[in-house]
Coordinates of N, CA and C in Angstrom, one line a residue:
Chain A
Q1 N 18.9 14.6 30.7 CA 18.4 14.6 32.0 C 19.4 14.1 33.0
S2 N 19.8 14.8 34.1 CA 20.7 14.3 35.1 C 19.9 13.5 36.1
A3 N 20.6 12.5 36.7 CA 19.9 11.7 37.7 C 19.5 12.5 38.9
L4 N 18.4 12.1 39.5 CA 18.0 12.7 40.8 C 19.0 12.3 41.9
T5 N 19.2 13.1 42.9 CA 20.2 12.9 43.9 C 19.6 12.3 45.2
Q6 N 20.1 11.1 45.5 CA 19.7 10.4 46.7 C 21.0 10.1 47.6
P7 N 20.8 10.0 48.9 CA 22.0 9.6 49.7 C 22.3 8.2 49.3
A8 N 23.6 7.9 49.4 CA 24.1 6.5 49.0 C 23.6 5.5 50.0
S9 N 23.5 5.9 51.3 CA 23.1 4.9 52.3 C 22.4 5.6 53.4
V10 N 21.5 4.9 54.1 CA 20.9 5.3 55.3 C 20.7 4.0 56.2
S11 N 20.6 4.2 57.5 CA 20.5 3.1 58.3 C 19.6 3.4 59.5
G12 N 19.0 2.4 60.1 CA 18.2 2.6 61.3 C 18.0 1.3 62.0
S13 N 17.5 1.4 63.2 CA 17.3 0.2 64.0 C 15.8 -0.2 63.9
P14 N 15.6 -1.5 64.2 CA 14.2 -2.0 64.1 C 13.3 -1.1 65.0
G15 N 12.1 -0.8 64.4 CA 11.1 0.0 65.1 C 11.3 1.5 64.9
Q16 N 12.5 1.9 64.4 CA 12.7 3.3 64.2 C 12.1 3.8 62.8
S17 N 12.1 5.1 62.5 CA 11.7 5.6 61.2 C 12.9 6.2 60.5
I18 N 12.9 6.0 59.2 CA 14.0 6.6 58.4 C 13.3 7.4 57.2
T19 N 14.1 8.4 56.7 CA 13.6 9.1 55.6 C 14.7 9.2 54.6
I20 N 14.3 8.9 53.3 CA 15.3 9.0 52.2 C 14.9 10.2 51.3
S21 N 15.8 11.1 51.1 CA 15.5 12.2 50.2 C 15.8 12.0 48.8
C22 N 15.2 12.8 47.9 CA 15.4 12.6 46.5 C 15.3 14.0 45.9
T23 N 16.4 14.6 45.5 CA 16.4 16.0 45.0 C 16.6 16.1 43.5
G24 N 15.7 16.8 42.9 CA 15.7 17.0 41.4 C 15.8 18.4 41.1
T25 N 15.1 18.8 40.1 CA 15.1 20.2 39.6 C 13.6 20.7 39.4
S26 N 13.5 21.9 39.0 CA 12.2 22.4 38.6 C 11.6 21.8 37.3
S27 N 12.5 21.1 36.6 CA 12.0 20.4 35.4 C 11.5 19.0 35.6
D28 N 11.7 18.5 36.8 CA 11.2 17.1 37.0 C 10.5 17.1 38.3
V29 N 11.2 16.8 39.4 CA 10.5 16.7 40.7 C 9.6 17.9 41.0
G30 N 10.2 19.1 40.8 CA 9.5 20.3 41.2 C 8.3 20.7 40.3
N31 N 8.2 20.0 39.1 CA 7.3 20.4 38.1 C 6.1 19.4 38.0
Y32 N 6.2 18.3 38.5 CA 5.2 17.2 38.4 C 5.0 16.5 39.8
N33 N 3.8 16.2 40.1 CA 3.5 15.4 41.2 C 3.4 13.9 40.8
L34 N 4.5 13.5 40.2 CA 4.6 12.2 39.6 C 5.9 11.6 40.0
V35 N 6.2 11.6 41.3 CA 7.3 10.9 41.9 C 6.9 9.6 42.4
S36 N 7.7 8.6 42.0 CA 7.5 7.2 42.5 C 8.7 6.7 43.2
W37 N 8.5 5.6 44.0 CA 9.6 5.0 44.7 C 9.6 3.5 44.5
Y38 N 10.8 2.9 44.4 CA 10.9 1.5 44.2 C 11.8 0.8 45.2
Q39 N 11.4 -0.4 45.6 CA 12.3 -1.2 46.5 C 12.9 -2.3 45.7
Q40 N 14.2 -2.5 45.9 CA 14.8 -3.6 45.1 C 15.7 -4.4 46.0
Y41 N 15.4 -5.7 46.1 CA 16.3 -6.7 46.8 C 17.4 -7.1 45.8
P42 N 18.5 -7.6 46.3 CA 19.6 -8.0 45.5 C 19.2 -9.1 44.5
G43 N 19.5 -9.0 43.2 CA 19.2 -10.0 42.2 C 17.7 -10.0 41.8
K44 N 16.9 -9.1 42.3 CA 15.5 -9.1 42.0 C 15.1 -7.9 41.3
A45 N 13.9 -7.9 40.6 CA 13.4 -6.7 40.0 C 12.9 -5.8 41.0
P46 N 12.9 -4.5 40.7 CA 12.3 -3.5 41.6 C 10.8 -3.7 41.7
E47 N 10.3 -3.1 42.8 CA 8.9 -3.2 43.1 C 8.4 -1.8 43.5
L48 N 7.3 -1.4 42.9 CA 6.7 -0.1 43.2 C 6.2 0.0 44.7
V49 N 6.6 1.0 45.4 CA 6.1 1.1 46.8 C 5.3 2.4 47.0
I50 N 5.6 3.5 46.2 CA 4.9 4.7 46.3 C 4.8 5.3 44.9
Y51 N 3.6 5.9 44.5 CA 3.5 6.5 43.2 C 2.7 7.8 43.4
E52 N 2.8 8.7 42.5 CA 2.2 10.1 42.5 C 2.5 10.7 43.9
V53 N 3.7 10.7 44.3 CA 4.3 11.3 45.5 C 3.9 10.6 46.7
N54 N 2.6 10.2 47.0 CA 2.3 9.7 48.3 C 1.2 8.7 48.3
K55 N 1.0 8.0 47.1 CA 0.0 6.9 47.0 C 0.7 5.6 47.1
R56 N 0.0 4.7 47.8 CA 0.5 3.3 48.0 C -0.2 2.4 47.1
P57 N 0.5 1.5 46.3 CA -0.2 0.5 45.6 C -0.8 -0.5 46.5
S58 N -1.8 -1.3 46.0 CA -2.4 -2.3 46.8 C -1.4 -3.3 47.3
G59 N -1.4 -3.6 48.6 CA -0.5 -4.6 49.1 C 0.7 -4.1 49.7
I60 N 1.0 -2.8 49.6 CA 2.2 -2.1 50.2 C 1.8 -1.7 51.6
S61 N 2.7 -2.0 52.5 CA 2.4 -1.6 53.9 C 2.2 -0.1 54.1
N62 N 1.4 0.3 55.0 CA 1.2 1.7 55.4 C 2.3 2.2 56.2
R63 N 3.4 1.4 56.4 CA 4.6 2.0 57.0 C 5.4 2.8 56.0
F64 N 5.0 2.7 54.7 CA 5.7 3.4 53.7 C 4.9 4.7 53.4
S65 N 5.5 5.8 53.3 CA 4.8 7.0 53.0 C 5.7 8.0 52.2
G66 N 5.1 8.8 51.4 CA 5.9 9.7 50.6 C 5.4 11.1 50.7
S67 N 6.3 12.1 50.4 CA 6.0 13.5 50.4 C 6.9 14.2 49.4
K68 N 6.5 15.5 49.2 CA 7.3 16.3 48.3 C 7.2 17.8 48.8
S69 N 8.4 18.5 48.7 CA 8.4 19.9 48.9 C 9.4 20.5 47.9
G70 N 8.9 21.4 47.1 CA 9.7 22.0 46.1 C 10.3 20.9 45.1
N71 N 11.6 21.0 45.0 CA 12.4 20.0 44.1 C 12.8 18.8 44.8
T72 N 12.4 18.6 46.1 CA 12.8 17.4 46.9 C 11.6 16.5 47.3
A73 N 11.7 15.3 47.0 CA 10.7 14.3 47.4 C 11.4 13.4 48.5
S74 N 10.5 12.8 49.3 CA 11.0 12.0 50.4 C 10.2 10.7 50.6
L75 N 10.9 9.7 50.9 CA 10.2 8.4 51.3 C 10.5 8.2 52.8
T76 N 9.5 7.9 53.5 CA 9.6 7.6 55.0 C 9.2 6.2 55.2
I77 N 10.0 5.4 55.9 CA 9.6 4.1 56.4 C 9.5 4.1 57.9
S78 N 8.4 3.8 58.4 CA 8.2 3.8 59.9 C 8.2 2.4 60.4
G79 N 8.5 2.3 61.7 CA 8.5 0.9 62.3 C 9.4 0.0 61.5
L80 N 10.7 0.4 61.3 CA 11.6 -0.4 60.5 C 11.6 -1.9 60.9
Q81 N 11.6 -2.7 59.8 CA 11.7 -4.2 60.0 C 12.9 -4.7 59.2
G82 N 13.4 -5.8 59.6 CA 14.5 -6.4 58.9 C 14.3 -6.6 57.4
E83 N 13.0 -6.9 57.0 CA 12.7 -7.1 55.6 C 12.7 -5.8 54.8
D84 N 12.8 -4.7 55.5 CA 12.9 -3.4 54.7 C 14.3 -3.2 54.2
E85 N 15.3 -3.9 54.6 CA 16.7 -3.8 54.2 C 16.7 -4.1 52.7
A86 N 17.0 -3.1 51.9 CA 17.0 -3.2 50.4 C 17.5 -1.9 49.8
D87 N 17.6 -1.8 48.5 CA 17.9 -0.6 47.8 C 16.6 0.1 47.4
Y88 N 16.6 1.4 47.5 CA 15.4 2.2 47.2 C 15.8 3.3 46.2
Y89 N 14.9 3.4 45.1 CA 15.1 4.3 44.1 C 13.9 5.2 43.9
C90 N 14.2 6.5 43.8 CA 13.1 7.4 43.4 C 13.1 7.6 41.9
C91 N 12.0 8.1 41.4 CA 11.9 8.3 40.0 C 10.9 9.5 39.8
S92 N 11.2 10.3 38.8 CA 10.2 11.4 38.5 C 10.0 11.5 37.0
F93 N 8.7 11.8 36.7 CA 8.4 12.1 35.3 C 9.2 13.4 35.0
A94 N 9.7 13.5 33.7 CA 10.5 14.6 33.4 C 10.0 15.3 32.2
G95 N 8.8 15.1 31.7 CA 8.3 15.8 30.6 C 9.0 15.5 29.3
G96 N 9.2 16.5 28.4 CA 9.8 16.4 27.2 C 9.1 15.4 26.3
G97 N 7.8 15.4 26.3 CA 7.0 14.4 25.7 C 6.8 13.3 26.8
I98 N 7.6 12.3 26.7 CA 7.5 11.2 27.8 C 9.0 10.9 28.1
S99 N 9.3 11.1 29.4 CA 10.7 10.7 29.8 C 10.6 10.6 31.3
W100 N 11.5 9.8 31.9 CA 11.6 9.6 33.3 C 13.1 9.7 33.7
V101 N 13.3 10.2 34.9 CA 14.6 10.2 35.5 C 14.6 9.5 36.9
F102 N 15.6 8.7 37.1 CA 15.7 7.9 38.4 C 16.8 8.6 39.2
G103 N 16.7 8.3 40.5 CA 17.7 8.7 41.4 C 18.8 7.6 41.4
G104 N 20.0 7.8 42.0 CA 21.0 6.9 42.0 C 20.9 5.7 42.9
G105 N 19.9 5.8 43.8 CA 19.6 4.7 44.7 C 20.2 4.9 46.1
T106 N 19.5 4.4 47.1 CA 19.9 4.4 48.5 C 19.8 3.0 49.1
K107 N 20.9 2.6 49.7 CA 21.0 1.3 50.4 C 20.5 1.5 51.8
L108 N 19.4 0.9 52.2 CA 18.9 0.9 53.5 C 19.4 -0.3 54.3
T109 N 20.1 0.0 55.4 CA 20.6 -1.1 56.3 C 19.8 -1.0 57.6
V110 N 19.2 -2.1 58.0 CA 18.5 -2.2 59.3 C 19.5 -2.9 60.3
L111 N 19.9 -2.0 61.2 CA 20.9 -2.4 62.2 C 20.5 -3.6 63.1
Chain B
E1 N -3.1 -12.0 37.6 CA -1.9 -11.3 37.9 C -1.1 -11.1 36.6
V2 N -0.6 -9.9 36.4 CA 0.3 -9.6 35.2 C 1.6 -10.2 35.4
Q3 N 2.1 -10.9 34.4 CA 3.4 -11.4 34.3 C 4.1 -10.9 33.1
L4 N 5.4 -10.5 33.2 CA 6.2 -10.1 32.1 C 7.5 -11.0 32.1
V5 N 7.8 -11.5 30.9 CA 8.9 -12.4 30.8 C 9.8 -11.9 29.6
E6 N 11.0 -11.5 29.9 CA 11.9 -11.0 28.9 C 12.8 -12.2 28.4
S7 N 13.2 -12.0 27.2 CA 14.2 -13.0 26.6 C 15.0 -12.3 25.5
G8 N 16.0 -12.9 25.1 CA 16.8 -12.4 24.0 C 18.2 -11.8 24.4
G9 N 18.4 -11.7 25.7 CA 19.7 -11.2 26.1 C 20.9 -12.1 25.8
G10 N 22.1 -11.7 26.0 CA 23.2 -12.5 25.8 C 24.5 -11.6 25.6
L11 N 25.6 -12.3 25.1 CA 26.8 -11.6 24.9 C 26.9 -11.2 23.5
V12 N 27.3 -10.0 23.2 CA 27.4 -9.5 21.9 C 28.7 -8.6 21.8
Q13 N 29.3 -8.5 20.7 CA 30.5 -7.7 20.5 C 30.1 -6.2 20.3
P14 N 31.0 -5.3 20.6 CA 30.7 -3.9 20.4 C 30.4 -3.7 18.9
G15 N 29.4 -2.9 18.7 CA 28.9 -2.6 17.3 C 27.9 -3.6 16.8
G16 N 27.6 -4.6 17.6 CA 26.7 -5.6 17.2 C 25.2 -5.3 17.5
S17 N 24.3 -6.2 17.2 CA 22.9 -6.0 17.4 C 22.3 -7.1 18.2
L18 N 21.2 -6.8 18.9 CA 20.4 -7.8 19.7 C 19.0 -7.3 19.7
R19 N 18.1 -8.3 19.7 CA 16.7 -8.0 19.8 C 16.1 -8.6 21.1
L20 N 15.6 -7.8 22.0 CA 14.9 -8.3 23.2 C 13.4 -8.4 22.9
S21 N 12.9 -9.4 23.6 CA 11.4 -9.6 23.5 C 10.9 -9.7 25.0
C22 N 9.6 -9.3 25.1 CA 8.9 -9.4 26.4 C 7.5 -9.9 26.1
S23 N 7.2 -11.0 26.8 CA 5.9 -11.6 26.6 C 5.0 -11.2 27.9
M24 N 3.8 -10.7 27.7 CA 2.9 -10.4 28.8 C 1.8 -11.4 28.9
T25 N 1.5 -11.8 30.1 CA 0.4 -12.7 30.4 C -0.4 -12.1 31.5
G26 N -1.7 -12.4 31.5 CA -2.6 -12.0 32.6 C -3.3 -10.7 32.3
L27 N -2.9 -10.0 31.2 CA -3.5 -8.8 30.8 C -3.3 -8.5 29.3
S28 N -4.2 -7.9 28.7 CA -4.0 -7.6 27.2 C -3.0 -6.4 27.1
L29 N -2.0 -6.6 26.3 CA -1.0 -5.6 26.0 C -1.6 -4.4 25.3
R30 N -2.7 -4.6 24.7 CA -3.3 -3.6 23.8 C -3.5 -2.2 24.5
G31 N -4.0 -2.2 25.7 CA -4.3 -1.0 26.4 C -3.2 -0.5 27.3
C32 N -2.0 -1.1 27.2 CA -0.9 -0.8 28.2 C 0.1 0.1 27.6
H33 N 0.6 1.0 28.4 CA 1.8 1.8 28.1 C 3.0 0.9 28.6
M34 N 4.0 0.8 27.8 CA 5.1 -0.1 28.1 C 6.5 0.6 28.0
N35 N 7.4 0.1 28.7 CA 8.8 0.7 28.8 C 9.8 -0.4 28.8
W36 N 11.0 0.0 28.5 CA 12.2 -0.7 28.8 C 13.0 0.2 29.8
V37 N 13.5 -0.5 30.9 CA 14.3 0.2 31.9 C 15.5 -0.7 32.1
R38 N 16.7 -0.2 32.2 CA 17.9 -1.0 32.3 C 18.7 -0.7 33.6
Q39 N 19.5 -1.6 34.0 CA 20.4 -1.4 35.2 C 21.7 -2.1 34.9
A40 N 22.7 -1.2 34.8 CA 24.1 -1.7 34.6 C 24.5 -2.4 35.9
P41 N 25.5 -3.4 35.8 CA 25.9 -4.1 37.0 C 26.4 -3.2 38.1
G42 N 25.7 -3.4 39.3 CA 26.1 -2.6 40.4 C 25.7 -1.2 40.4
R43 N 24.9 -0.8 39.4 CA 24.5 0.6 39.2 C 23.0 0.8 39.4
G44 N 22.6 2.0 39.2 CA 21.2 2.3 39.4 C 20.3 2.1 38.1
L45 N 19.0 2.4 38.2 CA 18.1 2.2 37.2 C 18.1 3.4 36.2
E46 N 17.9 3.0 34.9 CA 17.9 4.0 33.9 C 16.7 3.7 32.9
W47 N 15.8 4.7 32.7 CA 14.8 4.6 31.8 C 15.3 4.6 30.4
V48 N 14.9 3.7 29.5 CA 15.4 3.6 28.1 C 14.5 4.0 27.1
S49 N 13.2 3.5 27.1 CA 12.3 3.8 26.0 C 10.9 3.5 26.5
Y50 N 9.9 4.2 25.8 CA 8.5 4.1 26.1 C 7.7 3.9 24.8
I51 N 6.7 3.1 24.8 CA 5.7 3.0 23.7 C 4.3 3.0 24.3
G52 N 3.5 4.0 23.9 CA 2.2 4.1 24.5 C 1.2 3.2 23.9
S53 N 0.1 3.1 24.5 CA -1.0 2.2 23.9 C -1.4 2.6 22.5
G54 N -1.2 3.9 22.3 CA -1.6 4.5 21.0 C -0.4 4.4 20.0
G55 N 0.7 4.0 20.4 CA 1.9 3.8 19.5 C 2.9 4.9 19.6
N56 N 2.7 6.0 20.4 CA 3.7 7.0 20.5 C 4.9 6.5 21.2
I57 N 6.1 7.0 20.7 CA 7.4 6.4 21.1 C 8.3 7.5 21.6
Y58 N 9.1 7.2 22.6 CA 10.1 8.1 23.1 C 11.3 7.3 23.6
Y59 N 12.5 7.9 23.5 CA 13.7 7.3 23.9 C 14.6 8.2 24.8
A60 N 15.4 7.6 25.6 CA 16.4 8.3 26.3 C 17.4 8.8 25.3
D61 N 18.1 9.9 25.6 CA 19.1 10.4 24.7 C 20.2 9.4 24.5
S62 N 20.5 8.6 25.5 CA 21.6 7.7 25.4 C 21.4 6.6 24.4
V63 N 20.2 6.3 24.0 CA 19.9 5.2 23.0 C 19.2 5.7 21.8
N64 N 18.8 7.0 21.7 CA 18.1 7.5 20.6 C 18.9 7.3 19.3
G65 N 18.3 6.8 18.3 CA 19.0 6.6 17.0 C 19.6 5.2 16.9
R66 N 19.8 4.5 18.0 CA 20.4 3.2 18.0 C 19.4 2.1 18.4
F67 N 18.4 2.4 19.3 CA 17.4 1.4 19.7 C 16.1 1.7 19.1
T68 N 15.3 0.6 18.9 CA 13.9 0.8 18.4 C 13.0 -0.1 19.2
I69 N 12.0 0.6 19.8 CA 11.0 -0.1 20.5 C 9.8 -0.4 19.6
S70 N 9.2 -1.5 19.8 CA 8.0 -1.9 19.1 C 7.1 -2.8 19.9
R71 N 5.9 -3.0 19.4 CA 4.9 -3.9 20.1 C 4.1 -4.7 19.1
D72 N 3.6 -5.8 19.5 CA 2.7 -6.6 18.7 C 1.6 -7.0 19.6
N73 N 0.5 -6.2 19.6 CA -0.6 -6.5 20.5 C -1.3 -7.8 20.3
D74 N -1.3 -8.3 19.1 CA -1.9 -9.6 18.8 C -1.1 -10.8 19.5
K75 N 0.2 -10.6 19.6 CA 1.1 -11.5 20.3 C 1.3 -11.2 21.7
N76 N 0.7 -10.1 22.2 CA 0.9 -9.7 23.6 C 2.4 -9.5 23.9
S77 N 3.2 -8.9 23.0 CA 4.6 -8.9 23.1 C 5.2 -7.5 22.8
L78 N 6.2 -7.2 23.5 CA 7.0 -6.0 23.4 C 8.4 -6.3 22.9
Y79 N 9.0 -5.4 22.2 CA 10.4 -5.7 21.6 C 11.3 -4.5 21.8
L80 N 12.6 -4.8 21.8 CA 13.6 -3.7 21.8 C 14.7 -4.2 20.8
Q81 N 14.8 -3.5 19.7 CA 15.9 -3.8 18.7 C 17.0 -2.9 19.1
M82 N 18.2 -3.5 19.4 CA 19.3 -2.7 19.8 C 20.4 -2.8 18.8
N83 N 20.8 -1.7 18.2 CA 21.9 -1.7 17.2 C 23.1 -0.9 17.7
T84 N 24.2 -1.1 17.0 CA 25.4 -0.3 17.3 C 25.7 -0.4 18.8
L85 N 25.7 -1.5 19.4 CA 25.8 -1.7 20.9 C 27.2 -1.3 21.3
R86 N 27.2 -0.7 22.5 CA 28.5 -0.2 23.1 C 28.7 -0.9 24.5
A87 N 29.9 -0.8 25.0 CA 30.1 -1.4 26.3 C 29.2 -0.9 27.4
D88 N 28.9 0.4 27.3 CA 28.1 1.0 28.3 C 26.6 0.7 28.2
D89 N 26.2 -0.1 27.2 CA 24.9 -0.7 27.1 C 24.7 -2.0 27.9
T90 N 25.8 -2.4 28.5 CA 25.8 -3.7 29.3 C 24.9 -3.4 30.5
A91 N 23.9 -4.2 30.6 CA 22.9 -4.0 31.7 C 21.9 -5.2 31.7
V92 N 21.2 -5.3 32.8 CA 20.0 -6.1 32.8 C 18.9 -5.2 32.3
Y93 N 18.1 -5.7 31.3 CA 17.0 -4.9 30.7 C 15.7 -5.4 31.2
Y94 N 14.9 -4.5 31.8 CA 13.6 -4.9 32.3 C 12.5 -4.4 31.4
C95 N 11.5 -5.2 31.2 CA 10.3 -4.8 30.5 C 9.3 -4.4 31.6
V96 N 8.7 -3.2 31.4 CA 8.0 -2.6 32.5 C 6.7 -2.0 32.0
R97 N 5.6 -2.3 32.7 CA 4.3 -1.7 32.4 C 4.1 -0.5 33.2
D98 N 3.7 0.6 32.6 CA 3.5 1.8 33.5 C 2.0 2.1 33.5
Q99 N 1.6 2.6 34.6 CA 0.2 3.0 34.8 C 0.3 4.2 35.9
D100 N -0.6 5.2 35.7 CA -0.5 6.3 36.6 C 0.9 6.9 36.7
Y101 N 1.6 6.9 35.6 CA 2.9 7.5 35.5 C 3.9 6.9 36.5
A102 N 3.7 5.6 36.7 CA 4.6 4.9 37.6 C 4.8 3.5 37.0
F103 N 6.0 2.9 37.3 CA 6.3 1.6 36.8 C 5.7 0.5 37.6
Q104 N 4.5 0.0 37.2 CA 3.7 -0.9 38.1 C 4.1 -2.3 38.1
S105 N 4.5 -2.8 36.9 CA 4.8 -4.3 36.7 C 6.1 -4.4 36.0
W106 N 6.9 -5.3 36.6 CA 8.3 -5.5 36.1 C 8.5 -7.0 35.7
G107 N 9.2 -7.2 34.7 CA 9.7 -8.5 34.4 C 10.9 -8.9 35.2
Q108 N 11.4 -10.1 35.1 CA 12.6 -10.5 35.9 C 13.9 -10.0 35.3
G109 N 13.9 -9.5 34.1 CA 15.0 -8.9 33.4 C 15.8 -9.9 32.6
T110 N 16.5 -9.4 31.6 CA 17.4 -10.2 30.8 C 18.7 -9.4 30.6
L111 N 19.8 -10.2 30.8 CA 21.2 -9.5 30.8 C 21.7 -9.4 29.4
V112 N 22.1 -8.2 29.1 CA 22.9 -7.9 27.8 C 24.3 -7.5 28.2
A113 N 25.2 -8.3 27.6 CA 26.7 -8.0 27.9 C 27.3 -7.7 26.6
V114 N 27.9 -6.5 26.5 CA 28.6 -6.0 25.3 C 30.1 -6.0 25.6
S115 N 30.8 -7.0 24.9 CA 32.2 -7.1 25.2 C 32.8 -7.9 24.0
S116 N 34.1 -7.6 23.8 CA 34.9 -8.3 22.7 C 35.6 -9.5 23.3

């Protein structure tokens, strides 16, 4: 399985909205509504922020939202805050029994 | 609150072996689907292996035949036996509980360094 494709970096000013794309194939993102997104601060473990394309775990701000169209999933963060500056990874179930594929990660900078 | 604590990482020579352990508290391991996910230094995340609550097991192609995942529900512990280690296995290894096909709970990770 090849990694999902994410932009290496995105940036935005406080209060703005940004969107991170995640492009896969018809074997993963396009075939399952099982895309998840993770936020990771330097030196820390990742944290789940979106699952099943657009669901938020308990405790995650409603500023985080997810969507999918065809083979591309997206994470949108609205009302950017300084604390949102982190790395973000998408992940998709990839079938073949049980397997997952991650994106390469996107570094979000809040200007 | 679910807590996962990994141990067993360290420095090992190429071709060597290492066994990682993960202890879960706050929840019974018995009904959980568990995974190992790794992250090479400065790189992205990579799924390594899965063991379901019923015992079914899957591996990434990159480790298939070299790594073995196992669980001991009575000890609330997950394991990863890693053999024939290579330099590109160098990474932080995370123990992860999945639910709803997403990685819900993560440990703090344990570093495995493969070098001569």
